[in-house]
CSV table of N, CA and C in Angstrom, one decimal:
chain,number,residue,atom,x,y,z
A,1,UNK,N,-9.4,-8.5,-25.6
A,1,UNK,CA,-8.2,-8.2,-24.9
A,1,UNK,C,-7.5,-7.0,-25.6
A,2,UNK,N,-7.2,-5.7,-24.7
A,2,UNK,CA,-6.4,-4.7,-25.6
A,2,UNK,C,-5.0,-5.2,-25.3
A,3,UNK,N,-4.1,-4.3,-26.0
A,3,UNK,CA,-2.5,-4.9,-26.4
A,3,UNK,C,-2.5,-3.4,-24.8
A,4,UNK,N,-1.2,-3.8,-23.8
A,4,UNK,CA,-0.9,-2.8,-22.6
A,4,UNK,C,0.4,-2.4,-23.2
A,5,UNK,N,0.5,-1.0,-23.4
A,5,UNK,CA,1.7,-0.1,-23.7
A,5,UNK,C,2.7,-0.3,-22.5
A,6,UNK,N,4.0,0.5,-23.1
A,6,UNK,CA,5.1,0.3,-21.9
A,6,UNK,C,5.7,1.5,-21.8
A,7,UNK,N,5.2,2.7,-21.0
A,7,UNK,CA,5.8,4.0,-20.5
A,7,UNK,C,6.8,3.3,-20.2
A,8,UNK,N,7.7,4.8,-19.8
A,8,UNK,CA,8.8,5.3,-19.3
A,8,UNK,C,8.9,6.9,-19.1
A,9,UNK,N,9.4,7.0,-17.7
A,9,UNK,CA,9.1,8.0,-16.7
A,9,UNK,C,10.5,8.6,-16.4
A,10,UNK,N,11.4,9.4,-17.0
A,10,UNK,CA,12.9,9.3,-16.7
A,10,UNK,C,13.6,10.9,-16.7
A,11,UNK,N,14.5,11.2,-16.8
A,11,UNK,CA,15.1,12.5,-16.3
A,11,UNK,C,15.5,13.0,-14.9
A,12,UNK,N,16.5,14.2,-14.4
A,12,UNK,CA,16.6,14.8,-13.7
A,12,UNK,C,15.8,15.4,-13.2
A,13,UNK,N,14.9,15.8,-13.3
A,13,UNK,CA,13.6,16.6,-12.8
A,13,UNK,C,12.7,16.0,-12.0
A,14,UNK,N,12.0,16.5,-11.2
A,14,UNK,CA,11.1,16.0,-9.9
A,14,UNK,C,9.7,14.8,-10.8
A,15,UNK,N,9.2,14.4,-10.0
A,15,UNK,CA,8.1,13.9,-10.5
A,15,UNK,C,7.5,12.6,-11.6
A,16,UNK,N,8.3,12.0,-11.6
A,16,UNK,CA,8.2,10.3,-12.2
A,16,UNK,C,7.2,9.4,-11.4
A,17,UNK,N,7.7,9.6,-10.1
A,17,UNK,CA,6.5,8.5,-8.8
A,17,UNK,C,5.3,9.5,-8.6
A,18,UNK,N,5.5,10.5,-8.7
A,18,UNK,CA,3.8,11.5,-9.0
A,18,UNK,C,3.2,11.4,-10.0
A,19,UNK,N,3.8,11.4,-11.3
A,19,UNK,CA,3.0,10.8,-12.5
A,19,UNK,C,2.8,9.2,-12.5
A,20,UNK,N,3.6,8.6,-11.8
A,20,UNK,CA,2.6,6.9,-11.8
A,20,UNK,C,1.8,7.2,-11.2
A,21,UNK,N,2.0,7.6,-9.9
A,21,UNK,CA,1.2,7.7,-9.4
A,21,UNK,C,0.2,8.0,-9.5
A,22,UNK,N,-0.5,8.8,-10.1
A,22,UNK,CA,-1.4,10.1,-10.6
A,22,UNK,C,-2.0,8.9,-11.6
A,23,UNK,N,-1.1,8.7,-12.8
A,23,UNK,CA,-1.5,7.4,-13.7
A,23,UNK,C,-2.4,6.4,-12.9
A,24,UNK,N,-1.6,5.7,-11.9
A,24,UNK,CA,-2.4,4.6,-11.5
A,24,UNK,C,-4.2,5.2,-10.4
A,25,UNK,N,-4.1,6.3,-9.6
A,25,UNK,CA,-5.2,6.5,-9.2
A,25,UNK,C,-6.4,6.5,-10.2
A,26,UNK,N,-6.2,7.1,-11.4
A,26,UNK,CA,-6.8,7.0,-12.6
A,26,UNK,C,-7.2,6.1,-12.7
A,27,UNK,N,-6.7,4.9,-13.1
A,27,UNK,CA,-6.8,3.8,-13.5
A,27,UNK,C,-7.3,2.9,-12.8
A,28,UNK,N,-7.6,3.4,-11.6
A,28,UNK,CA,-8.1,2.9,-10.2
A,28,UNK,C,-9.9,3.3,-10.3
A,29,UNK,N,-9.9,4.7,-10.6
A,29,UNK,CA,-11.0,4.9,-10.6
A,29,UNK,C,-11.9,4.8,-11.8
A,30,UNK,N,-11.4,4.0,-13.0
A,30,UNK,CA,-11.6,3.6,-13.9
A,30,UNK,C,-11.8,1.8,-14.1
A,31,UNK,N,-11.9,2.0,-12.5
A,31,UNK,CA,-11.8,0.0,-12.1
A,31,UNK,C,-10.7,-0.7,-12.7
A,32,UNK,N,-9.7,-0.2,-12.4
A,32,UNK,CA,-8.5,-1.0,-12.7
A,32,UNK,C,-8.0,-1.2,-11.9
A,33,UNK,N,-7.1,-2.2,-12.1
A,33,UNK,CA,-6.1,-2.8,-10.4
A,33,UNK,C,-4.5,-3.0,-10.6
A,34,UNK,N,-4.1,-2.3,-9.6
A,34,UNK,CA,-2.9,-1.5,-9.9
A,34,UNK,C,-1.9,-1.9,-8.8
A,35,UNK,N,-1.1,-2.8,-9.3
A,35,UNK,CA,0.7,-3.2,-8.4
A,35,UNK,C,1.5,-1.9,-8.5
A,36,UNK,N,2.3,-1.9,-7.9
A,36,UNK,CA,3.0,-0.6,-7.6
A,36,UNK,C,4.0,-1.1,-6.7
A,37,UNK,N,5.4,-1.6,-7.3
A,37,UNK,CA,6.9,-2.0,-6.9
A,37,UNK,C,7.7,-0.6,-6.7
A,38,UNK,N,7.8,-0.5,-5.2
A,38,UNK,CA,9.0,0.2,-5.4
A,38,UNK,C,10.8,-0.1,-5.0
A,39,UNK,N,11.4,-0.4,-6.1
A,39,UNK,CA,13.0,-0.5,-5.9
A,39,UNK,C,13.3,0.7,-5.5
A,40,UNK,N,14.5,0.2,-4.6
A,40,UNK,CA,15.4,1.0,-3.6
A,40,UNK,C,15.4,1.7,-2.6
A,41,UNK,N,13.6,1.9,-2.7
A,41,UNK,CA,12.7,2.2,-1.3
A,41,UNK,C,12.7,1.8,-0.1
A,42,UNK,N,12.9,2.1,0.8
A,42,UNK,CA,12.3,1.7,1.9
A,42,UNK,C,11.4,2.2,3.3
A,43,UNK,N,12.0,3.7,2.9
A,43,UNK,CA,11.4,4.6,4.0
A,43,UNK,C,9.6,4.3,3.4
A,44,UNK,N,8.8,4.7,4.5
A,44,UNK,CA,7.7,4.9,4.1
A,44,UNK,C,7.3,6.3,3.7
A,45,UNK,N,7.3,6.2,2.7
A,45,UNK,CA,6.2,7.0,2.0
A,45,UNK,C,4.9,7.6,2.4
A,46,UNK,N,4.5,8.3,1.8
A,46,UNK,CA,2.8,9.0,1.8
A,46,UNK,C,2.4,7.8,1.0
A,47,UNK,N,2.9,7.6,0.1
A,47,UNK,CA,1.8,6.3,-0.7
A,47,UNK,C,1.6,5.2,-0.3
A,48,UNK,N,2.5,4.4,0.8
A,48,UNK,CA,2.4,3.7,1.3
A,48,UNK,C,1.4,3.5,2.0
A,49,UNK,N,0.9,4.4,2.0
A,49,UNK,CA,-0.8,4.3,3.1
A,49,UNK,C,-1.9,4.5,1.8
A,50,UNK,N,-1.7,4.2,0.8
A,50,UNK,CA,-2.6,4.3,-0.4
A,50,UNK,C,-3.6,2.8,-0.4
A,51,UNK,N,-2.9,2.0,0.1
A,51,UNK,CA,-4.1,0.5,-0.1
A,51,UNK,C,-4.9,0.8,1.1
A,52,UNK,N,-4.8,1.4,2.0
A,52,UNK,CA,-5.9,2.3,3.2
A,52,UNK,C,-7.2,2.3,2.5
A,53,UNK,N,-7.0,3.6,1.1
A,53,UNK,CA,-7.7,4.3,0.6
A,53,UNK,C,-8.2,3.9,-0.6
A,54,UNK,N,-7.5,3.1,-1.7
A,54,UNK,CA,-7.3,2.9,-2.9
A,54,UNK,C,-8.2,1.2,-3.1
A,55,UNK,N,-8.8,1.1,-3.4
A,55,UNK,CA,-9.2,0.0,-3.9
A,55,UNK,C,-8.3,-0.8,-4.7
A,56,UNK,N,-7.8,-2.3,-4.8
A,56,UNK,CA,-7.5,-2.4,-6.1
A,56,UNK,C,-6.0,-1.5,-6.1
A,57,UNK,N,-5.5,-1.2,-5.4
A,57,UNK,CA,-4.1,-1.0,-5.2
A,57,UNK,C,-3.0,-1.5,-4.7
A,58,UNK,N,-2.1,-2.2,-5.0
A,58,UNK,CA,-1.2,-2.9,-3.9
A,58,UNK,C,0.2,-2.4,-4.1
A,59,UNK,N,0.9,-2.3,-3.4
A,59,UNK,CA,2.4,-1.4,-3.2
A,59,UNK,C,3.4,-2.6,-2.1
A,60,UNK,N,4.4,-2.8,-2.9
A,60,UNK,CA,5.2,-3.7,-2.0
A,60,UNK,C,6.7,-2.6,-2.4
A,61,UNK,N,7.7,-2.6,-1.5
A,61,UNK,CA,8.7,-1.7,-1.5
A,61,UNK,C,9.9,-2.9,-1.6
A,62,UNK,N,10.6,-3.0,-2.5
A,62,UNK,CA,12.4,-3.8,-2.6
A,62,UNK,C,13.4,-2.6,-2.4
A,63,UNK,N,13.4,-2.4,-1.1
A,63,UNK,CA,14.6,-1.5,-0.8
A,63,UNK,C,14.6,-1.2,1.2
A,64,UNK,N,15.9,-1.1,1.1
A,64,UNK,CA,16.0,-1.0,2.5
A,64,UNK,C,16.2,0.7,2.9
A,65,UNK,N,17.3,1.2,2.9
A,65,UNK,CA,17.3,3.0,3.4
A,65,UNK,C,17.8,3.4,1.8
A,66,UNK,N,18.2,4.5,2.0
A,66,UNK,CA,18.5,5.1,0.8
A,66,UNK,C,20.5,4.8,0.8
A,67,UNK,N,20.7,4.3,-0.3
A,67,UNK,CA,22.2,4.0,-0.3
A,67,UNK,C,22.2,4.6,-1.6
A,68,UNK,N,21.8,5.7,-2.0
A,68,UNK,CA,22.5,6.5,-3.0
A,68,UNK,C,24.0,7.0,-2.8
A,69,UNK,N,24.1,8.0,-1.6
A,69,UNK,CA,25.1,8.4,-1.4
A,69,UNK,C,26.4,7.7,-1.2
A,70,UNK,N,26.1,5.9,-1.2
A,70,UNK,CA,27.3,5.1,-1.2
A,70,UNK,C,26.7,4.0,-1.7
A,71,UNK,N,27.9,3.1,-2.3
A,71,UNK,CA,27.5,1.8,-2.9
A,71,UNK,C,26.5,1.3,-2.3
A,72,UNK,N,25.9,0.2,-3.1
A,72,UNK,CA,24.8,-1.0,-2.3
A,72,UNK,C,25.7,-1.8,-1.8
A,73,UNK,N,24.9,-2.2,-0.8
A,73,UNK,CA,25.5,-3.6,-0.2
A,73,UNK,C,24.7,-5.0,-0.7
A,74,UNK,N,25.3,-5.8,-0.3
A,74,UNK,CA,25.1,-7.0,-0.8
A,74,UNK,C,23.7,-7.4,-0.3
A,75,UNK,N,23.1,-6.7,0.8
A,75,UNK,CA,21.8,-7.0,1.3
A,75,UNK,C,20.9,-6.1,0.0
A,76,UNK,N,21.1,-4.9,-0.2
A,76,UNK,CA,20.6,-4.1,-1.2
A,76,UNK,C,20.3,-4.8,-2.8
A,77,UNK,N,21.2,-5.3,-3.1
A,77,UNK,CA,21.4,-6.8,-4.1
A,77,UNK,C,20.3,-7.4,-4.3
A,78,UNK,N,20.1,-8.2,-3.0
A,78,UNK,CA,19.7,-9.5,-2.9
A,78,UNK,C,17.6,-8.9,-2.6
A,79,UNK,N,17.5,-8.0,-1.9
A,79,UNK,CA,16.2,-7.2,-2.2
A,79,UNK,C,15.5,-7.3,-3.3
A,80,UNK,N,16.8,-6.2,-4.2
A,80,UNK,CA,16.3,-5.6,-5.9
A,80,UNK,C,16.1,-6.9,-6.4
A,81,UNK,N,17.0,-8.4,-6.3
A,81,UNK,CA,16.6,-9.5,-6.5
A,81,UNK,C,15.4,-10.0,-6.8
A,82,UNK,N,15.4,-10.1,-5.4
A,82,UNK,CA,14.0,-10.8,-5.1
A,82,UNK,C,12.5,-9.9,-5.6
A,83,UNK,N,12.9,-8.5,-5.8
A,83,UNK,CA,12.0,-7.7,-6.0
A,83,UNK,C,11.5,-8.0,-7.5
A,84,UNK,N,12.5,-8.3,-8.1
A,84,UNK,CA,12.1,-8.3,-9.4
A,84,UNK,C,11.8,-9.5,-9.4
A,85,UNK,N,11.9,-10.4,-9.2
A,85,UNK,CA,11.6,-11.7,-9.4
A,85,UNK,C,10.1,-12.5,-9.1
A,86,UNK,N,9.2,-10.9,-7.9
A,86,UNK,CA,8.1,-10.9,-7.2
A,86,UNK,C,7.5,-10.1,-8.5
A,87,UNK,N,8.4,-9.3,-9.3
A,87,UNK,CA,7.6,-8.5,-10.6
A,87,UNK,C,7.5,-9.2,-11.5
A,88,UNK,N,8.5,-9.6,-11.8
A,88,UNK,CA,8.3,-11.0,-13.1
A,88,UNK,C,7.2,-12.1,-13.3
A,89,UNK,N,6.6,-12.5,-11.9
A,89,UNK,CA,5.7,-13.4,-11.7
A,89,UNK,C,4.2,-12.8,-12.1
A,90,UNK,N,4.9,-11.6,-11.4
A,90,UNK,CA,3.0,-10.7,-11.2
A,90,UNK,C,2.9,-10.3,-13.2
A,91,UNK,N,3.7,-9.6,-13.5
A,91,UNK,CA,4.1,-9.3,-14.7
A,91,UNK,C,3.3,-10.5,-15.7
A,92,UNK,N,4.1,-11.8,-15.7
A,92,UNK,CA,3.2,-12.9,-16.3
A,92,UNK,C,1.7,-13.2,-15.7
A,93,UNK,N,1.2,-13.2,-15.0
A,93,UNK,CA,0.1,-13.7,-14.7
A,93,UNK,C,-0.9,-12.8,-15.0
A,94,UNK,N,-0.9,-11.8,-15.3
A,94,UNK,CA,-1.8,-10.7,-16.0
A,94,UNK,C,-2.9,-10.2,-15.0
A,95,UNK,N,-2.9,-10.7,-13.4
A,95,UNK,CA,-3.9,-9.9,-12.9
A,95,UNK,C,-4.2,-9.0,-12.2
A,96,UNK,N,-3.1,-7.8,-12.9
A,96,UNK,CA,-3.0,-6.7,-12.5
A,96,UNK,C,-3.3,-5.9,-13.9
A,97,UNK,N,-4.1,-4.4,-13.7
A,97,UNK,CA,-4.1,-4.0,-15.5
A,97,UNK,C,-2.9,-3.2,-15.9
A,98,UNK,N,-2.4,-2.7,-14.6
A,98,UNK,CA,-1.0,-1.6,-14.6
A,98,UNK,C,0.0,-2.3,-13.5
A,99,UNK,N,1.7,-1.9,-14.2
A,99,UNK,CA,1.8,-2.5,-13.2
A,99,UNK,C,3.3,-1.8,-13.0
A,100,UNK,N,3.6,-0.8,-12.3
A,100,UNK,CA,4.6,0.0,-11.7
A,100,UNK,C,5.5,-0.4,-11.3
A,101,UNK,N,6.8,-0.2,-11.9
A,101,UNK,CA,8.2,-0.5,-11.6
A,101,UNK,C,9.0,0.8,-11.3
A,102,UNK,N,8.6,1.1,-10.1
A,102,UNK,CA,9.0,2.8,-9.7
A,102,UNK,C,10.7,2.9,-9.3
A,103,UNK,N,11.6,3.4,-9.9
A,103,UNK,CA,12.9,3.7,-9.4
A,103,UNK,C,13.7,2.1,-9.9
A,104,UNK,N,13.5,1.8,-10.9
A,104,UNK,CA,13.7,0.8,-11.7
A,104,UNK,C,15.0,1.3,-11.9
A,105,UNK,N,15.0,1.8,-13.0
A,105,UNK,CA,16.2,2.7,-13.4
A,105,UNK,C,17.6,2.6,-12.5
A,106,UNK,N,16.9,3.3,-11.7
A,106,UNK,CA,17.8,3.5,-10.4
A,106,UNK,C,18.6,2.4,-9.9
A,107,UNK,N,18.0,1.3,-9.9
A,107,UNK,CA,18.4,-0.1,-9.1
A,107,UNK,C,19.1,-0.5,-10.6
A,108,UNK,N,19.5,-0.4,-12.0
A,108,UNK,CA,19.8,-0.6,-12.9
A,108,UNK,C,21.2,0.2,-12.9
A,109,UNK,N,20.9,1.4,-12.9
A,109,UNK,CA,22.2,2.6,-12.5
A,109,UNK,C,23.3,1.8,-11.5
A,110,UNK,N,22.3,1.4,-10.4
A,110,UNK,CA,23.2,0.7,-9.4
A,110,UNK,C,23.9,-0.5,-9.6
A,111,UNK,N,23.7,-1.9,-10.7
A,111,UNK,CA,23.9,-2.8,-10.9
A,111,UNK,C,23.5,-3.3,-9.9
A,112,UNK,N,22.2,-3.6,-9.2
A,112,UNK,CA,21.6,-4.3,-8.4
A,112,UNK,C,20.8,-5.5,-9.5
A,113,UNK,N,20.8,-5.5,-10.5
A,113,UNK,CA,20.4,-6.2,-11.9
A,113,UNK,C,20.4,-5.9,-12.9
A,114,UNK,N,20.6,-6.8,-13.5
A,114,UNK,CA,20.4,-6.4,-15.4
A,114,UNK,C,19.8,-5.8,-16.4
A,115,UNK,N,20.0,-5.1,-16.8
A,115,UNK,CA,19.0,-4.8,-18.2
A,115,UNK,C,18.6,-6.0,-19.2
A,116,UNK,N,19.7,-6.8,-19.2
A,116,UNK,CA,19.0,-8.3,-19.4
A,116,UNK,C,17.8,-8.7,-19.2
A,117,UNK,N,17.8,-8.8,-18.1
A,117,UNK,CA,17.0,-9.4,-16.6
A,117,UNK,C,16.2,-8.7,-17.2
A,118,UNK,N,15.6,-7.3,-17.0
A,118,UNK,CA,14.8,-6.8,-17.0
A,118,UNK,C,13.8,-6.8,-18.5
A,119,UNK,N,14.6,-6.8,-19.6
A,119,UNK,CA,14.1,-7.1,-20.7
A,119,UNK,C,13.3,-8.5,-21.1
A,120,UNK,N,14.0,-9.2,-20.5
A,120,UNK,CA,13.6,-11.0,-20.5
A,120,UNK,C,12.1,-10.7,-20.0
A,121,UNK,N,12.0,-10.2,-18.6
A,121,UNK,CA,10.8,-9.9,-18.0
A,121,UNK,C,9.8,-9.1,-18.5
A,122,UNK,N,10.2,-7.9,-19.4
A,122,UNK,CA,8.9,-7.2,-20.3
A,122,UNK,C,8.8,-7.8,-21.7
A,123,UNK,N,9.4,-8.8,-22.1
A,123,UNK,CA,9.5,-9.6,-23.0
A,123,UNK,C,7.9,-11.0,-22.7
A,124,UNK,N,8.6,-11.0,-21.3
A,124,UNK,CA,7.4,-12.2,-21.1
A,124,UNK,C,6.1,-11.6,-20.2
A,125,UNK,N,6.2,-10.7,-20.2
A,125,UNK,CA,4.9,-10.8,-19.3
A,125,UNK,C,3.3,-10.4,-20.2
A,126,UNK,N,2.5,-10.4,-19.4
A,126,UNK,CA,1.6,-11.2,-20.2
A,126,UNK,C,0.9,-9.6,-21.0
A,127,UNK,N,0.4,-9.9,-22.3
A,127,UNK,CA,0.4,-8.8,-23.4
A,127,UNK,C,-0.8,-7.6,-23.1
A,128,UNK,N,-1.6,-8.0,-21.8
A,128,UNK,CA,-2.5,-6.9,-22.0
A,128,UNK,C,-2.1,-6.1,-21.0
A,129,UNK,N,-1.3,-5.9,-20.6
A,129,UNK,CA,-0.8,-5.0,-18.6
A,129,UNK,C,0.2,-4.1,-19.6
A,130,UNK,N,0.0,-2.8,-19.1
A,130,UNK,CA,0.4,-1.9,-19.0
A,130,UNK,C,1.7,-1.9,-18.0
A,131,UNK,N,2.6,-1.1,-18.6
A,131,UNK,CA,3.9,-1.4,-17.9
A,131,UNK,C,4.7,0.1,-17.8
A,132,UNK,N,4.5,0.4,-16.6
A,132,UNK,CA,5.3,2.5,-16.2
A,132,UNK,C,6.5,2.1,-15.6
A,133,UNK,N,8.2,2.1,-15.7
A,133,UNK,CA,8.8,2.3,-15.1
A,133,UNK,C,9.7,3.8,-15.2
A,134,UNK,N,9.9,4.1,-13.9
A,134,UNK,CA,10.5,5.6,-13.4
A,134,UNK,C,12.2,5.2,-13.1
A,135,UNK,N,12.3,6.4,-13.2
A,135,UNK,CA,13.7,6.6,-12.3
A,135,UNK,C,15.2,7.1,-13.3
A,136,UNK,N,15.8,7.9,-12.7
A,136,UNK,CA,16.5,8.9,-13.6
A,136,UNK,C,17.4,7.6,-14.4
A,137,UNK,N,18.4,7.4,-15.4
A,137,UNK,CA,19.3,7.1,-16.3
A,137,UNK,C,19.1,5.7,-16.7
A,138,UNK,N,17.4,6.2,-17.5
A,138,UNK,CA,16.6,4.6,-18.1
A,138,UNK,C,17.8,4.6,-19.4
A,139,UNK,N,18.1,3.3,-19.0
A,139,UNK,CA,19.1,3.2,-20.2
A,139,UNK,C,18.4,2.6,-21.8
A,140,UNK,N,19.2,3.2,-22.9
A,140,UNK,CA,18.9,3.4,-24.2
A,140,UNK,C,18.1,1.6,-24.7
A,141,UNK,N,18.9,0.7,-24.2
A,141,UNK,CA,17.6,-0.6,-24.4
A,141,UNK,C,16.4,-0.6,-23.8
A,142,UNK,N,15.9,0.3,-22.9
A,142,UNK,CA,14.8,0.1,-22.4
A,142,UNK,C,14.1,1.4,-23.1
A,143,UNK,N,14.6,2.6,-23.5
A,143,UNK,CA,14.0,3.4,-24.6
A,143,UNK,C,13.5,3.0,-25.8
A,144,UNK,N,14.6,2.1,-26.4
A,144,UNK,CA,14.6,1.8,-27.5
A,144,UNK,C,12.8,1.3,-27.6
A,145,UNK,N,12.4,0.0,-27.0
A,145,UNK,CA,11.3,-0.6,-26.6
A,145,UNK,C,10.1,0.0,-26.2
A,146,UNK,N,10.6,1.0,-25.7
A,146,UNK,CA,9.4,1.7,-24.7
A,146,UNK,C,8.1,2.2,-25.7
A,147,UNK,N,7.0,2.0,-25.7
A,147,UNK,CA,5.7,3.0,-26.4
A,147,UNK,C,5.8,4.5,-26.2
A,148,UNK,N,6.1,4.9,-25.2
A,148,UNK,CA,6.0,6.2,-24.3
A,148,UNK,C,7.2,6.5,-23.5
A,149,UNK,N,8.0,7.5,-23.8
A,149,UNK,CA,9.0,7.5,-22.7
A,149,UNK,C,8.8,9.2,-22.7
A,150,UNK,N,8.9,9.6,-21.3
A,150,UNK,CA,8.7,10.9,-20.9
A,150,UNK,C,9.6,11.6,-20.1
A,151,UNK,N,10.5,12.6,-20.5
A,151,UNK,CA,12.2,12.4,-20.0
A,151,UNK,C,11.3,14.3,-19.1
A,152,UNK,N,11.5,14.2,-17.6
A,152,UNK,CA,11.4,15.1,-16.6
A,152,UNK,C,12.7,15.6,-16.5
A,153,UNK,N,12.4,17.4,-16.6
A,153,UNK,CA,13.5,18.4,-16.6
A,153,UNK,C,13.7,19.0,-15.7
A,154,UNK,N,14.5,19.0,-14.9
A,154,UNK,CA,14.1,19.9,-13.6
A,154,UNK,C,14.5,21.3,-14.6
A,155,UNK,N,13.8,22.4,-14.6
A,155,UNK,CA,14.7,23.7,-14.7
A,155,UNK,C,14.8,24.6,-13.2
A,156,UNK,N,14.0,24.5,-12.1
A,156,UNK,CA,14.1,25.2,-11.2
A,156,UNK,C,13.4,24.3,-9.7
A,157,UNK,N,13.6,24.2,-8.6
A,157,UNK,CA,13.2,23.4,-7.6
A,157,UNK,C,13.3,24.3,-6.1
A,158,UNK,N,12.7,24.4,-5.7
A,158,UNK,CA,12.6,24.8,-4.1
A,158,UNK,C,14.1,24.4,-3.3
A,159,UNK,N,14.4,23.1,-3.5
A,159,UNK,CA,15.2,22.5,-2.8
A,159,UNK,C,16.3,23.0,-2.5
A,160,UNK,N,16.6,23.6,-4.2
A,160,UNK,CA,18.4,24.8,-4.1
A,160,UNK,C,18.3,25.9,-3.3
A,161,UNK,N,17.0,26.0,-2.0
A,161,UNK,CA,16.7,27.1,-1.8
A,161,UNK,C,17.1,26.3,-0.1
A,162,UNK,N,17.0,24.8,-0.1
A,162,UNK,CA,17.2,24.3,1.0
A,162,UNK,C,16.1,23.4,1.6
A,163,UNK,N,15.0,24.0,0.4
A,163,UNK,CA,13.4,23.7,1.3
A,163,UNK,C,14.0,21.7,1.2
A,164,UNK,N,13.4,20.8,2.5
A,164,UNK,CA,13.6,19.7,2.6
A,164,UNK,C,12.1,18.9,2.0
A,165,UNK,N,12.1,17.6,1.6
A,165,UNK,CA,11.0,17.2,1.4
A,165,UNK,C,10.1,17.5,2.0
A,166,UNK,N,9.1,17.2,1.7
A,166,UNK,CA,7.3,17.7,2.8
A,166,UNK,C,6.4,16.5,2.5
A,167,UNK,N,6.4,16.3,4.1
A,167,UNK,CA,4.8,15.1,3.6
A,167,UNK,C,4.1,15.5,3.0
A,168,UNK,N,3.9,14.4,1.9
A,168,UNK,CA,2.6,14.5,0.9
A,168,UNK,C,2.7,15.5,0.1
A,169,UNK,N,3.9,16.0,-0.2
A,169,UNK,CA,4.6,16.7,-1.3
A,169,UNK,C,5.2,15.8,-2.3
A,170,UNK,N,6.1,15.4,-1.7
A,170,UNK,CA,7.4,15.1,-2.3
A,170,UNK,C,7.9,13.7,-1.4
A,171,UNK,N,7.0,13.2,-0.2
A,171,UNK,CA,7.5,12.5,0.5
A,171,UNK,C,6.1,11.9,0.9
């Protein structure tokens, strides 16, 4: 049994769910089997269509539209809830080798749950799974902890130019 490290994927800058991403195909084609939670999610994604393609990949989404631009609602809440509580289980049971908590952060930012919560949960889950959570303003308890934390800079982006997401870019 090897000991599973605990990345962290964080900053202003693009590209956190492209490096799990990218992480977990790897690890896919290295015969590993890979969960993949996205909080706050709900649009479908390009990745979304990855267990199509992906062996050994599974992707469940805890999010309904995008409520950045205004508080969560109490349905938004009760999602990230349940989401985590669907990660906590998988997290213990060890039969996954990687196991993706994408836009974590985020749903943390938002008080949709605890850093408590969350801690209790990589506290107990089981010692050989590898553990990547993304999403801009990973707060300093979950740094503290982390094996790996990898802080994304945006210095320059298409976007200030107007350009909108692109399938299978950025979306």
């Amino acid at each position: 049994m090897s000991k599973g490290y605990f990345h962290i994927y964080t900053g202003n800058g693009k590209g956190k769910t492209t490096a799990a991403l990218g992480l977990s195909m790897r690890a896919i084609c290295a015969g590993k089997k890979v969960y993949f939670g996205q909080f706050v999610k709900g649009m479908k994604y390009s990745e979304t269509k990855a267990v199509e393609y992906l062996p050994n990949f599974e992707i469940h989404q805890f999010g309904r539209t995008c409520f950045i631009e205004k508080d969560p609602e109490q349905e938004d809440i009760d999602i990230a809830k349940e989401g985590l509580k669907v990660c906590k289980d998988i997290l213990e049971e060890g039969n996954y080798d990687i196991i993706v908590l994408d836009e974590l952060t985020i749903a943390l930012y938002y008080k949709l749950f605890t850093v408590e919560e969350v801690l209790k949960m990589l506290e107990n889950r089981s010692p050989e799974v590898e553990v990547i959570i993304t999403g801009r303003y990973a707060p300093e308890e979950l740094i503290q902890i982390a094996d790996l934390v990898t802080e994304m800079k945006e210095i320059k982006h298409y976007y200030q130019q107007g350009v909108q997401a692109r399938k299978g870019i950025e979306s």
